[in-house]
Structure formats: C-alpha cells, structure tokens
Amino acid sequence: MILVRSLPGFVLLLFLLAGCGSTPASNLASDAGLIKEGVSTKNDVLTYLGDPSAQQTLSSRSERWVYYQEYRSNFRRVPWVGDSLGSEGYDRIVVSFTDDVVSDIVYSAYNSKDDDWADDFSWQNNQQ
C-alpha cells in the first residue's frame, strides 16, 4: 500500500530530476581564447571548435570559417509563460585564415535581454 501512495511522488521526482539534466555544450567564448592569431592552424581550430557552421573561400590563399551557436534558457520552455522568462541569443566566432594559419578571429554575442534597458526609462513615454 505504501508503494502505491508513493508511486505518484516518485514519478514526480523522476520528472523533476530529468528536467535538471542537460546536454554538455561547448562555450564558444572560452574556446575562442585558445586560438592565437599568427600561430594557430586550421587543424588547431578544428581541434578546439570542431567543424564550422559555414565556410567561405576568399582567395586561393585565404578562407573564412564561421561558428554559430544559438542558446535558449530552459525557462523559455515553460508553457504559456516561457517567452517572458529567461533569455535567448547566440554566440558567433569568425576565423580568417591566410595560408592555413589564423590571421584574424572575431567573437560576438547577442542576448535577447541586451535591449531591455531601452524600456527602463520613463522619458520614452514623455516624448512629444
């Protein structure tokens, strides 16, 4: 009888614990710090970042690789209210090569909460 009463609690606990699990993901910002201009090669970049999201050949000696990673807060998955919770955005790294050696690397990021400051000022409503 105790097993029957505790079964719903056990199932609830199981669902709660399953919701805490996540898949490991790389952090593009920290991985970008491993790449050194003029030193790192294409093989180094492949080792640190894996296959690029996009590639562009600029000339016979130069190439550009783009790494793009979107993220979404787990709170965004909550039904009905998820869009007002958490944040979403992306990280991007653009790696340029000349003769298979890194000649430039640019990291950029965007978070949907970055623009929230624009709604914090009362003067916006008083514009004439």
PDB file of C-alpha atoms in Angstrom:
ATOM      1  CA  MET A   1       0.000   0.000   0.000  1.00  0.00           C
ATOM      2  CA  ILE A   2       2.857   2.391   0.762  1.00  0.00           C
ATOM      3  CA  LEU A   3       4.336   1.688  -2.652  1.00  0.00           C
ATOM      4  CA  VAL A   4       1.086   2.692  -4.369  1.00  0.00           C
ATOM      5  CA  ARG A   5       0.857   6.006  -2.477  1.00  0.00           C
ATOM      6  CA  SER A   6       4.491   6.883  -3.073  1.00  0.00           C
ATOM      7  CA  LEU A   7       4.434   5.999  -6.770  1.00  0.00           C
ATOM      8  CA  PRO A   8       3.000   9.378  -7.901  1.00  0.00           C
ATOM      9  CA  GLY A   9       5.578  11.138  -5.736  1.00  0.00           C
ATOM     10  CA  PHE A  10       8.330   9.008  -7.209  1.00  0.00           C
ATOM     11  CA  VAL A  11       7.159   9.735 -10.753  1.00  0.00           C
ATOM     12  CA  LEU A  12       7.022  13.470  -9.967  1.00  0.00           C
ATOM     13  CA  LEU A  13      10.534  13.340  -8.525  1.00  0.00           C
ATOM     14  CA  LEU A  14      11.737  11.491 -11.600  1.00  0.00           C
ATOM     15  CA  PHE A  15      10.307  14.182 -13.906  1.00  0.00           C
ATOM     16  CA  LEU A  16      11.822  16.972 -11.815  1.00  0.00           C
ATOM     17  CA  LEU A  17      15.249  15.372 -11.881  1.00  0.00           C
ATOM     18  CA  ALA A  18      15.011  14.710 -15.612  1.00  0.00           C
ATOM     19  CA  GLY A  19      14.274  18.400 -16.162  1.00  0.00           C
ATOM     20  CA  CYS A  20      17.552  19.320 -14.490  1.00  0.00           C
ATOM     21  CA  GLY A  21      19.607  17.317 -16.948  1.00  0.00           C
ATOM     22  CA  SER A  22      21.190  18.993 -19.906  1.00  0.00           C
ATOM     23  CA  THR A  23      23.482  18.082 -22.722  1.00  0.00           C
ATOM     24  CA  PRO A  24      27.032  19.329 -22.365  1.00  0.00           C
ATOM     25  CA  ALA A  25      27.830  22.127 -24.763  1.00  0.00           C
ATOM     26  CA  SER A  26      30.986  23.932 -25.670  1.00  0.00           C
ATOM     27  CA  ASN A  27      31.424  27.546 -24.724  1.00  0.00           C
ATOM     28  CA  LEU A  28      32.471  29.456 -27.833  1.00  0.00           C
ATOM     29  CA  ALA A  29      33.757  32.430 -25.832  1.00  0.00           C
ATOM     30  CA  SER A  30      36.269  30.363 -23.870  1.00  0.00           C
ATOM     31  CA  ASP A  31      37.140  28.210 -26.880  1.00  0.00           C
ATOM     32  CA  ALA A  32      37.931  31.346 -28.893  1.00  0.00           C
ATOM     33  CA  GLY A  33      40.572  32.231 -26.310  1.00  0.00           C
ATOM     34  CA  LEU A  34      42.511  29.099 -27.245  1.00  0.00           C
ATOM     35  CA  ILE A  35      43.055  30.322 -30.802  1.00  0.00           C
ATOM     36  CA  LYS A  36      46.042  32.619 -31.417  1.00  0.00           C
ATOM     37  CA  GLU A  37      46.432  34.856 -34.461  1.00  0.00           C
ATOM     38  CA  GLY A  38      49.551  34.051 -36.460  1.00  0.00           C
ATOM     39  CA  VAL A  39      50.137  30.835 -34.508  1.00  0.00           C
ATOM     40  CA  SER A  40      47.074  28.565 -34.650  1.00  0.00           C
ATOM     41  CA  THR A  41      46.477  26.488 -37.768  1.00  0.00           C
ATOM     42  CA  LYS A  42      43.308  25.103 -39.354  1.00  0.00           C
ATOM     43  CA  ASN A  43      43.931  21.802 -37.572  1.00  0.00           C
ATOM     44  CA  ASP A  44      44.172  23.630 -34.232  1.00  0.00           C
ATOM     45  CA  VAL A  45      40.863  25.394 -34.885  1.00  0.00           C
ATOM     46  CA  LEU A  46      39.212  22.111 -35.855  1.00  0.00           C
ATOM     47  CA  THR A  47      40.503  20.576 -32.629  1.00  0.00           C
ATOM     48  CA  TYR A  48      39.232  23.423 -30.423  1.00  0.00           C
ATOM     49  CA  LEU A  49      35.977  24.305 -32.184  1.00  0.00           C
ATOM     50  CA  GLY A  50      35.109  21.351 -34.407  1.00  0.00           C
ATOM     51  CA  ASP A  51      33.605  21.689 -37.863  1.00  0.00           C
ATOM     52  CA  PRO A  52      32.484  25.226 -38.754  1.00  0.00           C
ATOM     53  CA  SER A  53      28.853  26.200 -39.299  1.00  0.00           C
ATOM     54  CA  ALA A  54      29.862  27.861 -42.585  1.00  0.00           C
ATOM     55  CA  GLN A  55      32.971  28.248 -44.732  1.00  0.00           C
ATOM     56  CA  GLN A  56      33.851  30.898 -47.293  1.00  0.00           C
ATOM     57  CA  THR A  57      36.793  30.837 -49.694  1.00  0.00           C
ATOM     58  CA  LEU A  58      38.075  34.390 -50.175  1.00  0.00           C
ATOM     59  CA  SER A  59      41.026  33.639 -52.460  1.00  0.00           C
ATOM     60  CA  SER A  60      43.426  30.819 -53.212  1.00  0.00           C
ATOM     61  CA  ARG A  61      45.342  31.706 -50.031  1.00  0.00           C
ATOM     62  CA  SER A  62      42.598  32.864 -47.677  1.00  0.00           C
ATOM     63  CA  GLU A  63      39.474  31.389 -46.176  1.00  0.00           C
ATOM     64  CA  ARG A  64      36.915  32.311 -43.514  1.00  0.00           C
ATOM     65  CA  TRP A  65      35.165  29.932 -41.118  1.00  0.00           C
ATOM     66  CA  VAL A  66      32.095  30.897 -39.112  1.00  0.00           C
ATOM     67  CA  TYR A  67      30.997  29.194 -35.909  1.00  0.00           C
ATOM     68  CA  TYR A  68      27.474  29.959 -34.765  1.00  0.00           C
ATOM     69  CA  GLN A  69      25.804  28.699 -31.609  1.00  0.00           C
ATOM     70  CA  GLU A  70      22.268  29.579 -30.547  1.00  0.00           C
ATOM     71  CA  TYR A  71      21.162  29.173 -26.978  1.00  0.00           C
ATOM     72  CA  ARG A  72      17.867  29.327 -25.174  1.00  0.00           C
ATOM     73  CA  SER A  73      17.279  29.421 -21.446  1.00  0.00           C
ATOM     74  CA  ASN A  74      15.484  26.384 -20.034  1.00  0.00           C
ATOM     75  CA  PHE A  75      12.930  28.788 -18.543  1.00  0.00           C
ATOM     76  CA  ARG A  76      11.814  29.587 -22.110  1.00  0.00           C
ATOM     77  CA  ARG A  77      10.408  26.067 -22.344  1.00  0.00           C
ATOM     78  CA  VAL A  78       7.816  26.668 -19.604  1.00  0.00           C
ATOM     79  CA  PRO A  79       4.358  26.513 -21.227  1.00  0.00           C
ATOM     80  CA  TRP A  80       2.365  29.769 -21.531  1.00  0.00           C
ATOM     81  CA  VAL A  81       4.845  31.980 -19.642  1.00  0.00           C
ATOM     82  CA  GLY A  82       8.160  30.827 -21.088  1.00  0.00           C
ATOM     83  CA  ASP A  83       8.501  33.725 -23.528  1.00  0.00           C
ATOM     84  CA  SER A  84       8.664  36.196 -20.650  1.00  0.00           C
ATOM     85  CA  LEU A  85      11.212  34.163 -18.673  1.00  0.00           C
ATOM     86  CA  GLY A  86      14.890  33.601 -19.277  1.00  0.00           C
ATOM     87  CA  SER A  87      16.717  34.714 -22.378  1.00  0.00           C
ATOM     88  CA  GLU A  88      17.883  33.510 -25.753  1.00  0.00           C
ATOM     89  CA  GLY A  89      20.625  34.580 -28.092  1.00  0.00           C
ATOM     90  CA  TYR A  90      23.695  33.432 -29.952  1.00  0.00           C
ATOM     91  CA  ASP A  91      27.480  33.387 -29.944  1.00  0.00           C
ATOM     92  CA  ARG A  92      29.468  33.723 -33.147  1.00  0.00           C
ATOM     93  CA  ILE A  93      33.140  33.338 -33.998  1.00  0.00           C
ATOM     94  CA  VAL A  94      34.566  34.307 -37.368  1.00  0.00           C
ATOM     95  CA  VAL A  95      38.035  32.878 -38.014  1.00  0.00           C
ATOM     96  CA  SER A  96      40.021  34.092 -41.032  1.00  0.00           C
ATOM     97  CA  PHE A  97      42.943  32.100 -42.412  1.00  0.00           C
ATOM     98  CA  THR A  98      45.816  33.048 -44.675  1.00  0.00           C
ATOM     99  CA  ASP A  99      47.929  30.111 -45.870  1.00  0.00           C
ATOM    100  CA  ASP A 100      46.183  27.810 -43.336  1.00  0.00           C
ATOM    101  CA  VAL A 101      47.219  29.979 -40.357  1.00  0.00           C
ATOM    102  CA  VAL A 102      44.760  32.121 -38.367  1.00  0.00           C
ATOM    103  CA  SER A 103      45.077  35.737 -39.499  1.00  0.00           C
ATOM    104  CA  ASP A 104      42.070  37.143 -37.601  1.00  0.00           C
ATOM    105  CA  ILE A 105      39.483  35.982 -35.095  1.00  0.00           C
ATOM    106  CA  VAL A 106      36.358  37.883 -34.048  1.00  0.00           C
ATOM    107  CA  TYR A 107      33.953  36.832 -31.307  1.00  0.00           C
ATOM    108  CA  SER A 108      30.493  38.378 -30.971  1.00  0.00           C
ATOM    109  CA  ALA A 109      27.422  37.591 -28.907  1.00  0.00           C
ATOM    110  CA  TYR A 110      23.810  38.665 -28.656  1.00  0.00           C
ATOM    111  CA  ASN A 111      21.386  38.116 -25.791  1.00  0.00           C
ATOM    112  CA  SER A 112      17.692  38.968 -26.063  1.00  0.00           C
ATOM    113  CA  LYS A 113      17.935  40.746 -22.694  1.00  0.00           C
ATOM    114  CA  ASP A 114      20.581  43.149 -24.067  1.00  0.00           C
ATOM    115  CA  ASP A 115      17.911  45.549 -25.321  1.00  0.00           C
ATOM    116  CA  ASP A 116      15.813  45.548 -22.134  1.00  0.00           C
ATOM    117  CA  TRP A 117      17.459  48.750 -20.905  1.00  0.00           C
ATOM    118  CA  ALA A 118      15.621  50.664 -23.647  1.00  0.00           C
ATOM    119  CA  ASP A 119      12.322  50.034 -21.846  1.00  0.00           C
ATOM    120  CA  ASP A 120      13.575  51.171 -18.428  1.00  0.00           C
ATOM    121  CA  PHE A 121      13.341  54.930 -18.883  1.00  0.00           C
ATOM    122  CA  SER A 122      10.240  56.984 -18.200  1.00  0.00           C
ATOM    123  CA  TRP A 123      11.373  59.740 -20.588  1.00  0.00           C
ATOM    124  CA  GLN A 124      10.478  57.473 -23.511  1.00  0.00           C
ATOM    125  CA  ASN A 125       6.794  57.825 -22.711  1.00  0.00           C
ATOM    126  CA  ASN A 126       7.040  61.620 -22.398  1.00  0.00           C
ATOM    127  CA  GLN A 127       8.424  62.313 -25.855  1.00  0.00           C
ATOM    128  CA  GLN A 128       6.497  64.936 -27.799  1.00  0.00           C
TER     129      GLN A 128
END
